[in-house]
Short mmCIF file of C-alpha atoms in Angstrom, two decimals:
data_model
loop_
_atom_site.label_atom_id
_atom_site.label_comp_id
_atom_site.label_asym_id
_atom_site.label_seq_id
_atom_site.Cartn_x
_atom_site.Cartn_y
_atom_site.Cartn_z
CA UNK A 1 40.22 40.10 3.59
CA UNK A 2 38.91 39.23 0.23
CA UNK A 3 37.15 35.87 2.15
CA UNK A 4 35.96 37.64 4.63
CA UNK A 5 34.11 40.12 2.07
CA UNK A 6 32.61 37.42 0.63
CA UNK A 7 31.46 36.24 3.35
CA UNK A 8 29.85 39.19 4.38
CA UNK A 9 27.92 39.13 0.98
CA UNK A 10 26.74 35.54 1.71
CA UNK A 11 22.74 36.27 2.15
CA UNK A 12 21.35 32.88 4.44
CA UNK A 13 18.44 33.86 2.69
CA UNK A 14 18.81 32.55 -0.52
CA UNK A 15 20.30 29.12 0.68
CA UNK A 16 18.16 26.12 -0.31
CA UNK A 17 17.51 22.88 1.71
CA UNK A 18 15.93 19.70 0.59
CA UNK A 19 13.66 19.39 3.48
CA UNK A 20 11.07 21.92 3.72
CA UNK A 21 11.02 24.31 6.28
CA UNK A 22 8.53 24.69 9.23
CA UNK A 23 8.48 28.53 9.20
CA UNK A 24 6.23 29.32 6.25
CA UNK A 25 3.75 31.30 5.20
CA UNK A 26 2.93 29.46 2.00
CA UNK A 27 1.91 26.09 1.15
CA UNK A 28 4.48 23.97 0.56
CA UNK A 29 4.66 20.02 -0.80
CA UNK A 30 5.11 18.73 2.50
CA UNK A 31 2.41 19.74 3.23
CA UNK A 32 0.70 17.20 1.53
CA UNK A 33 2.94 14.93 2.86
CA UNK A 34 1.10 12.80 5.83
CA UNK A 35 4.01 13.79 8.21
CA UNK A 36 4.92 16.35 10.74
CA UNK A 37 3.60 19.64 8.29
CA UNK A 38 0.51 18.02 7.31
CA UNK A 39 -0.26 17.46 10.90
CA UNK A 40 0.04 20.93 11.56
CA UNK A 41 -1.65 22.42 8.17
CA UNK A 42 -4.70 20.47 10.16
CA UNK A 43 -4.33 21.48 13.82
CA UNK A 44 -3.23 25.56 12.91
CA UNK A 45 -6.30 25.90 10.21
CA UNK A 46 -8.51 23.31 9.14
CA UNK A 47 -9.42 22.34 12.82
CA UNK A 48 -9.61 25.96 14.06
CA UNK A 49 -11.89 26.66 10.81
CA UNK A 50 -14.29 24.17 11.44
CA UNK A 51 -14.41 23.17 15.03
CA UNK A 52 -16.49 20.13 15.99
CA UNK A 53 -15.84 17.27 18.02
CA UNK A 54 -16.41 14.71 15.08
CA UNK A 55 -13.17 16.29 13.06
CA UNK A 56 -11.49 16.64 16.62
CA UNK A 57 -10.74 12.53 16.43
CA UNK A 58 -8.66 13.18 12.91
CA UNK A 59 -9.12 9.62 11.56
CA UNK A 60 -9.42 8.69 7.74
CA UNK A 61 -12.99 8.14 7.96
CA UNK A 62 -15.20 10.17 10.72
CA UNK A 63 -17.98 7.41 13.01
CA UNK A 64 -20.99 9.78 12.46
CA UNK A 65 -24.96 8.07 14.35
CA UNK A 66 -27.78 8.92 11.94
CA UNK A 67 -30.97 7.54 11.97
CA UNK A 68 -29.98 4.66 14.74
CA UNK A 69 -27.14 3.26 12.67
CA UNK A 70 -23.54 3.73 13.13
CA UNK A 71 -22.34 5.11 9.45
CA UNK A 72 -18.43 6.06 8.81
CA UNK A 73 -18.00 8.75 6.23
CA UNK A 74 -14.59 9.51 4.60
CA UNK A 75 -13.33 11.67 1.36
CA UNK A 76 -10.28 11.95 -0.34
CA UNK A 77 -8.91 13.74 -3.36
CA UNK A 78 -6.11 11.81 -5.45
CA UNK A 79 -3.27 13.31 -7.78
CA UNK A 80 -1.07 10.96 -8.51
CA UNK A 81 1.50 11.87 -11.33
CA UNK A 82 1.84 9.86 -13.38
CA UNK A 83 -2.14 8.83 -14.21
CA UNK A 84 -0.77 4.96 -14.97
CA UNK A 85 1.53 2.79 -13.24
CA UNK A 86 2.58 -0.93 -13.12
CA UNK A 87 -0.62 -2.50 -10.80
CA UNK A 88 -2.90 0.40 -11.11
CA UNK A 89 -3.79 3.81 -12.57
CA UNK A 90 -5.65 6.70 -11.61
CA UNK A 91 -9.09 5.38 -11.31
CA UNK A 92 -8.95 2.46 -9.11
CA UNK A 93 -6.32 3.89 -6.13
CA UNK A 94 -8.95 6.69 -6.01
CA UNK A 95 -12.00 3.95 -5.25
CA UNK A 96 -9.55 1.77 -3.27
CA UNK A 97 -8.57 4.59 -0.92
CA UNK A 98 -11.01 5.93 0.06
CA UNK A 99 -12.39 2.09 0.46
CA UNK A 100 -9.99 1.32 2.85
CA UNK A 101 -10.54 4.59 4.75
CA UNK A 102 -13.87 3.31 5.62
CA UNK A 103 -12.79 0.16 6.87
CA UNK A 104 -9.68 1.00 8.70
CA UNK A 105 -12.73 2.03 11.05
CA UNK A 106 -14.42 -1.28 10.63
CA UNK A 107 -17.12 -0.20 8.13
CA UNK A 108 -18.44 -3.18 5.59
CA UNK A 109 -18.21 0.37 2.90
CA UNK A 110 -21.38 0.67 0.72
CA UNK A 111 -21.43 3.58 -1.81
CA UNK A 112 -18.94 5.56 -3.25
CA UNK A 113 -19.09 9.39 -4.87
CA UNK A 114 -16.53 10.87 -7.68
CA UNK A 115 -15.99 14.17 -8.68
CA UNK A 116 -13.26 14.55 -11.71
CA UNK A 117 -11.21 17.32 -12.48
CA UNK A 118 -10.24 17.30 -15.97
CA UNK A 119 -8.08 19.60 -17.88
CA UNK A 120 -8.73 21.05 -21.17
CA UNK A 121 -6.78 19.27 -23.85
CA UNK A 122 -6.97 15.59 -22.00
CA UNK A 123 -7.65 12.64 -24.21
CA UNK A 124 -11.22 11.36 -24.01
CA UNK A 125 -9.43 8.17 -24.36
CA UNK A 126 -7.53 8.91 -20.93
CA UNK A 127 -10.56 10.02 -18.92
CA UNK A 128 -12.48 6.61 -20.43
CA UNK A 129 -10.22 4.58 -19.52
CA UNK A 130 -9.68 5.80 -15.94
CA UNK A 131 -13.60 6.14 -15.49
CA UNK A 132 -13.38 2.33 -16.68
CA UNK A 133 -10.82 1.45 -13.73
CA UNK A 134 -13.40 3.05 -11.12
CA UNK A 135 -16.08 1.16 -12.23
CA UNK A 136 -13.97 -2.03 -11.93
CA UNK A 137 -12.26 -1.32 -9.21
CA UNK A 138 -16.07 -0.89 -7.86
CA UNK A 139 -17.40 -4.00 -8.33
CA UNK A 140 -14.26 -5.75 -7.12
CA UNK A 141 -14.87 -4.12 -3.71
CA UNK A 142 -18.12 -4.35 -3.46
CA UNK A 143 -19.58 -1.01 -3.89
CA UNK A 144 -21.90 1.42 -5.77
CA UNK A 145 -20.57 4.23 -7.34
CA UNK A 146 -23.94 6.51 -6.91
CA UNK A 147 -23.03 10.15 -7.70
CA UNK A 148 -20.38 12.20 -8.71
CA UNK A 149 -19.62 15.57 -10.30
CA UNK A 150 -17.07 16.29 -13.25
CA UNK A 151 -15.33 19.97 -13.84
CA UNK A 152 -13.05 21.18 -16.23
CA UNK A 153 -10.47 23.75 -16.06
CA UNK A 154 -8.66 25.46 -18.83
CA UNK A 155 -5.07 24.21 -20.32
CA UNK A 156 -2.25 24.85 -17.91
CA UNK A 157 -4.33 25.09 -14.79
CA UNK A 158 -4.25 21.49 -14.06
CA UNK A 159 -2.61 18.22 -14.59
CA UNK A 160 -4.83 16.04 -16.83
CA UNK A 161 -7.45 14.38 -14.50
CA UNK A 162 -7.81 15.02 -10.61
CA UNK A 163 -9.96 12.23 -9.18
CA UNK A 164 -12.14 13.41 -5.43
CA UNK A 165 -13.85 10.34 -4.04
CA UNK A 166 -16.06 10.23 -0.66
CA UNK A 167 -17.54 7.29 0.57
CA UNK A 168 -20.19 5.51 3.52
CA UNK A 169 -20.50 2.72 5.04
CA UNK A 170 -21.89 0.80 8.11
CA UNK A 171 -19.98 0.19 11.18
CA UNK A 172 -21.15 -3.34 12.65
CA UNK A 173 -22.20 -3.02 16.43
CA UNK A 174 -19.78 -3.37 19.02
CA UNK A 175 -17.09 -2.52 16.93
CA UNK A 176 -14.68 0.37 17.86
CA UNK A 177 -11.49 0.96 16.03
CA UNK A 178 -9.63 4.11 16.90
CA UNK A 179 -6.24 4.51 17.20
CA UNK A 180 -6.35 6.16 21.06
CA UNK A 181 -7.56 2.56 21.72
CA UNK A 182 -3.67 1.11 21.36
CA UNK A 183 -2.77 -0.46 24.59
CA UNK A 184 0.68 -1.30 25.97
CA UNK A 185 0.89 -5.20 25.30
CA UNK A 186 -1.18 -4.70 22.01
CA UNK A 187 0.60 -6.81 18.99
CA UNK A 188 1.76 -4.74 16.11
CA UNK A 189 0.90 -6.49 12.78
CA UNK A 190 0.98 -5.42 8.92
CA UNK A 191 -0.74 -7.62 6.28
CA UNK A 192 2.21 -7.97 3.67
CA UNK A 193 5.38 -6.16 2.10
CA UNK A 194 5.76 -2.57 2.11
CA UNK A 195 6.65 -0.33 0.07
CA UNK A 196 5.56 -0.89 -3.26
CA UNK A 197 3.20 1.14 -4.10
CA UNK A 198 5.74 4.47 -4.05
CA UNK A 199 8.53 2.79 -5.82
CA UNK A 200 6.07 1.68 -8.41
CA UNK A 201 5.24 5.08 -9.17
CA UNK A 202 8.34 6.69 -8.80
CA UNK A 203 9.82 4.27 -10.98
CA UNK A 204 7.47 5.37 -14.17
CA UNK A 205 7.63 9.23 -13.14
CA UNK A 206 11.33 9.23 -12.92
CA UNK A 207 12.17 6.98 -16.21
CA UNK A 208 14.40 4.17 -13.24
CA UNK A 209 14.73 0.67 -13.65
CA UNK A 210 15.91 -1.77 -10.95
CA UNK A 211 16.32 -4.69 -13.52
CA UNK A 212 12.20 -5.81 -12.43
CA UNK A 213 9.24 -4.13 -12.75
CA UNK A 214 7.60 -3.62 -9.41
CA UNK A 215 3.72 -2.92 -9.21
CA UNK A 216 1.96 -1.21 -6.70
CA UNK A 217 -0.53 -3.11 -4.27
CA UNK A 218 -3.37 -0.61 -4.68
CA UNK A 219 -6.45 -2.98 -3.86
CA UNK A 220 -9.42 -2.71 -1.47
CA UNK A 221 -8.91 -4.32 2.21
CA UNK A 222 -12.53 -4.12 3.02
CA UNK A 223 -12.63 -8.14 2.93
CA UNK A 224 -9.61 -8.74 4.78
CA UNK A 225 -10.81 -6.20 7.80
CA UNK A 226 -13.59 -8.22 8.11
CA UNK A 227 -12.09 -11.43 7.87
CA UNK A 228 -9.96 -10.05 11.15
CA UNK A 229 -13.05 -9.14 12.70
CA UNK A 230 -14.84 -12.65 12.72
CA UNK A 231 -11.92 -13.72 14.75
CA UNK A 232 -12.60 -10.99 17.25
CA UNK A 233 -14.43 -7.45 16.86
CA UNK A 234 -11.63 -6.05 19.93
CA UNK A 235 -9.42 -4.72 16.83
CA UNK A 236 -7.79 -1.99 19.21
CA UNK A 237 -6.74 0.17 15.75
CA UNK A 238 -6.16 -0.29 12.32
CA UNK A 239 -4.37 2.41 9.69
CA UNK A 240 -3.45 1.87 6.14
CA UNK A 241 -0.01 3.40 5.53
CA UNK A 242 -0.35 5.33 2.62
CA UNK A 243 1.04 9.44 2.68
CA UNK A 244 4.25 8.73 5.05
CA UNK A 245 4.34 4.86 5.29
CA UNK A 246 4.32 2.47 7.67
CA UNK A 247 6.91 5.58 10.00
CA UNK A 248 4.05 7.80 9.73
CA UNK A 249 1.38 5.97 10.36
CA UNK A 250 2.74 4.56 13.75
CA UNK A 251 3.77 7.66 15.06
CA UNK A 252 -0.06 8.74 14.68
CA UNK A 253 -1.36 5.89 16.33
CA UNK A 254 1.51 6.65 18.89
CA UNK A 255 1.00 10.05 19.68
CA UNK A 256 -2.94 9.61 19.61
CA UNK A 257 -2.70 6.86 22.18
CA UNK A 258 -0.11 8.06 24.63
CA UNK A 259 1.96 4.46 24.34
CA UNK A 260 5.33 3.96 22.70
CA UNK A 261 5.71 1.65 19.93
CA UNK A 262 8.88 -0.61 19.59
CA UNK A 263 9.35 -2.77 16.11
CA UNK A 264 12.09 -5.55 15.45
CA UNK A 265 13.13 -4.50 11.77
CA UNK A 266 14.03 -8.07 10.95
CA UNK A 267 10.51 -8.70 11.41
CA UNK A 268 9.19 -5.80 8.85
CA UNK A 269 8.65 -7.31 5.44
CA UNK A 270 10.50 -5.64 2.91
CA UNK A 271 10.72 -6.75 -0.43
CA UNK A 272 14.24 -7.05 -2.28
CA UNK A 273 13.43 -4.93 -5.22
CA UNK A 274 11.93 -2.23 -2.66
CA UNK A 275 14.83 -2.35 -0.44
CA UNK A 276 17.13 -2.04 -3.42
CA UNK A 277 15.60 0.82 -5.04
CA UNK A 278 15.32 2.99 -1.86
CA UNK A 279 19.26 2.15 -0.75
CA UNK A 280 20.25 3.66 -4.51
CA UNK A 281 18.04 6.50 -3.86
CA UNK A 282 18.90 6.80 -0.28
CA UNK A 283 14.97 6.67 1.02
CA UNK A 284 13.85 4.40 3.88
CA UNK A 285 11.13 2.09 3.06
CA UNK A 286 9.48 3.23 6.08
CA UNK A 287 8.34 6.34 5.01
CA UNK A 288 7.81 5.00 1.30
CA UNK A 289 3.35 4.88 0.64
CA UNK A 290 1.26 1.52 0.77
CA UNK A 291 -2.13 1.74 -1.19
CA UNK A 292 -3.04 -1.87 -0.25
CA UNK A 293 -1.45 -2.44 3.31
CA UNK A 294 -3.03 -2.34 6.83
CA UNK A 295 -1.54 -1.90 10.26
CA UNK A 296 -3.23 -3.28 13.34
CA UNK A 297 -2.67 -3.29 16.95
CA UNK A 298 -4.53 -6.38 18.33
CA UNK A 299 -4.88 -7.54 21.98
CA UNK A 300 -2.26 -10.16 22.31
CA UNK A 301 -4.71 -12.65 23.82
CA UNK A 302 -6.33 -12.24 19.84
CA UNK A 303 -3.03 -12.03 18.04
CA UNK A 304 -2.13 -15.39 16.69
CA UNK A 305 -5.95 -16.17 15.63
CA UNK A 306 -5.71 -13.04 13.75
CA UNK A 307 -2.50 -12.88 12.09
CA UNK A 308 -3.91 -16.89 10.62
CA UNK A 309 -7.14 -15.32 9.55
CA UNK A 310 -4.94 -12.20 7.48
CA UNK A 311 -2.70 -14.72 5.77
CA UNK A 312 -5.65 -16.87 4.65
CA UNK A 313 -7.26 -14.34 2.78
CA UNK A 314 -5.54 -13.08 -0.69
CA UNK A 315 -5.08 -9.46 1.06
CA UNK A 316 -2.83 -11.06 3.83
CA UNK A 317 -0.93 -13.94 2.41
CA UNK A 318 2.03 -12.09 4.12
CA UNK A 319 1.13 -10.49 6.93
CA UNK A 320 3.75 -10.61 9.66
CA UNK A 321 3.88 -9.69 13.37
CA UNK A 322 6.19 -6.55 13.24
CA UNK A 323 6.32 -5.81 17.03
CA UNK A 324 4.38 -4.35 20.04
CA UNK A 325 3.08 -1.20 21.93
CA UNK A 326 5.11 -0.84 24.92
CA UNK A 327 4.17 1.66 28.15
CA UNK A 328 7.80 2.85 27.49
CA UNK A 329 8.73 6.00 25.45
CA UNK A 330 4.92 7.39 25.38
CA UNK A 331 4.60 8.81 22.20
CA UNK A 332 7.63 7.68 19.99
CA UNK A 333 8.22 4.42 18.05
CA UNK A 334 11.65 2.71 18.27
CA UNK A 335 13.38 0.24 15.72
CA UNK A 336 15.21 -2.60 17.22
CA UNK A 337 18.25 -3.03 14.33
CA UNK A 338 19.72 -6.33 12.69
CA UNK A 339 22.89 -4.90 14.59
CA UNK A 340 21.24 -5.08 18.37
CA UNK A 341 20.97 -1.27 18.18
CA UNK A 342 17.84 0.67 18.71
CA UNK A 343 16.74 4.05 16.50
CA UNK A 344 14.10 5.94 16.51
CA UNK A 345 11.59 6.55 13.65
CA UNK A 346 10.07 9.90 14.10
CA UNK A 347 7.20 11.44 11.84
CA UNK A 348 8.67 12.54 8.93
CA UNK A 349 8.81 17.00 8.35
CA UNK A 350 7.00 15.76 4.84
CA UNK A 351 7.02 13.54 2.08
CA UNK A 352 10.10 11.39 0.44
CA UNK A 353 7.90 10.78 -2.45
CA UNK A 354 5.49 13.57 -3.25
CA UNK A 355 2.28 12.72 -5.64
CA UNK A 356 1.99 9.41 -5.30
CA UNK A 357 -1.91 9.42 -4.62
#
């Protein structure tokens, strides 16, 4: 009797669960994942809000026509905790992604904006030195940093320095890189390891150490894009796996497209240290962000040329051919094992590693 009373006290309420729940009606940190709630904190009340067939295509840079050119236009805010890692800091992921979100749609990017958020009580000497890693970061990609905006906010209402970058650039004619253009029979290539990047910063945040230091990849894939697209401007899609991974991405492409994806895991390049780090923490290096990675689906016919032009150029050195889209299983992506099983890798409800851009 004295069970069953407490039992009867038991109030599913208050029980907790590491994965966020769907049913809210505040925002949560998956949210800001790139998975399954992000998806949704878009569709249920960003889209609604603003309703225009540009935003309808949700890609990481919007294909605007002004003035008889084709620009794209993209803008992202960055967070990342902590503001230095091992292979980057702050300054240059923010001027890197939102690089690479103008050429994951083809665009040779041109000018860059950044608005900083700083709190009250930041070093000078932090906000210098991350201002310094923009302007490099810059000029290594090839772009003008022509405006910006700075704000600060008072102690305790922030977290040191919020970075928000937007950026343009031109889209070369007969381009079109989308990713409802993936076509059953399309090859499935990424440019090197993944990984990295969310290790690296997990690593610092959490005080770990897997017996090597392992640096993000943050860098700027505008020259490798169009490296791929003197071989052939047919690039069906391309995505940079950042929020989510390499998983998340591929589901998006996916579920945009109406094709199934199928992957050989043998075939993904993941590095020892990465693999390592995630089986002690129990992640899967799928879902773990890239700031320095690309994902294409290329017409077969194109494939090989391509996959030679990524690993000539620094970007690519090890780019591998991961799989394929397939007609089968419209929608999902499936993992052929080292074990001749098959799983499936679904979008993930939110984020493994939260603040990592």
């Amino acid at each position: 009797m004295a069970d069953l009373a407490t039992e009867a006290t038991v109030d599913p309420a208050n029980w907790s669960c590491p994965a966020p729940l769907r049913d809210q009606g505040v925002v949560v940190m998956g949210h800001g994942g790139g998975g399954a709630l992000s998806a949704e904190l878009m569709e249920q009340v960003f889209a609604p809000a603003y309703g225009n067939p540009v935003l309808a295509a949700l890609t990481d840079s919007a294909v605007l026509q002004l003035g008889g050119a084709r620009l794209a236009f993209s803008t992202d805010s960055y967070v990342v905790r902590p503001l230095f890692f091992p292979g980057g800091c702050l300054g240059d992921l923010a001027v890197n992604g939102t690089v690479n979100d103008l050429a994951m749609s083809g665009a040779r990017p041109a000018y860059l904006s950044t608005a900083f958020v700083l709190e009250e009580g930041v070093g000078l000497d932090v906000v210098a030195r991350i201002a310094r890693a923009v302007g490099t970061a810059a000029e290594a990609a090839g772009v003008t940093v022509a405006t910006g905006d700075t704000k600060v906010v008072e102690s305790g209402h922030g977290d040191g320095v919020y970075v928000t970058t937007a950026g343009v650039g031109l889209v070369p004619d007969g381009v079109d890189i989308r990713p409802q253009r993936a076509r059953p029979g399309d090859a499935v290539i990424v440019s090197g390891p993944i990984g990295l990047h969310g290790v690296a910063v997990m690593s610092v945040r959490e005080g770990l150490e897997f017996g090597v230091e392992i640096a993000s990849d943050t860098a700027p894939l505008a020259g490798l894009v169009a490296a791929m697209l003197d071989v052939t401007p047919d690039l069906h899609v391309l995505r940079d796996p950042t929020r989510g991974g390499l998983g998340a991405a591929l589901n998006e492409i996916a579920r945009a497209s109406g094709t199934g994806v199928r992957l050989t895991e043998r075939a993904v390049p993941v590095p020892d240290e990465v693999a390592n780090a995630c089986g002690f923490l129990g992640l899967d290096p799928f879902y773990v962000a890239n700031e320095g990675r690309l994902v294409a689906f290329v017409p077969r016919e194109h494939a090989d040329a391509v996959l030679a032009a990524m690993r000539a150029h620094p970007q690519g050195t090890g780019a591998a051919l991961i799989g394929e889209c397939v007609a089968e299983h419209p929608g999902m992506v499936t993992v052929a094992t080292g074990l001749g099983g098959t799983r499936v890798l679904d979008l993930p409800l939110g984020e493994q590693l939260p603040r990592i851009c």
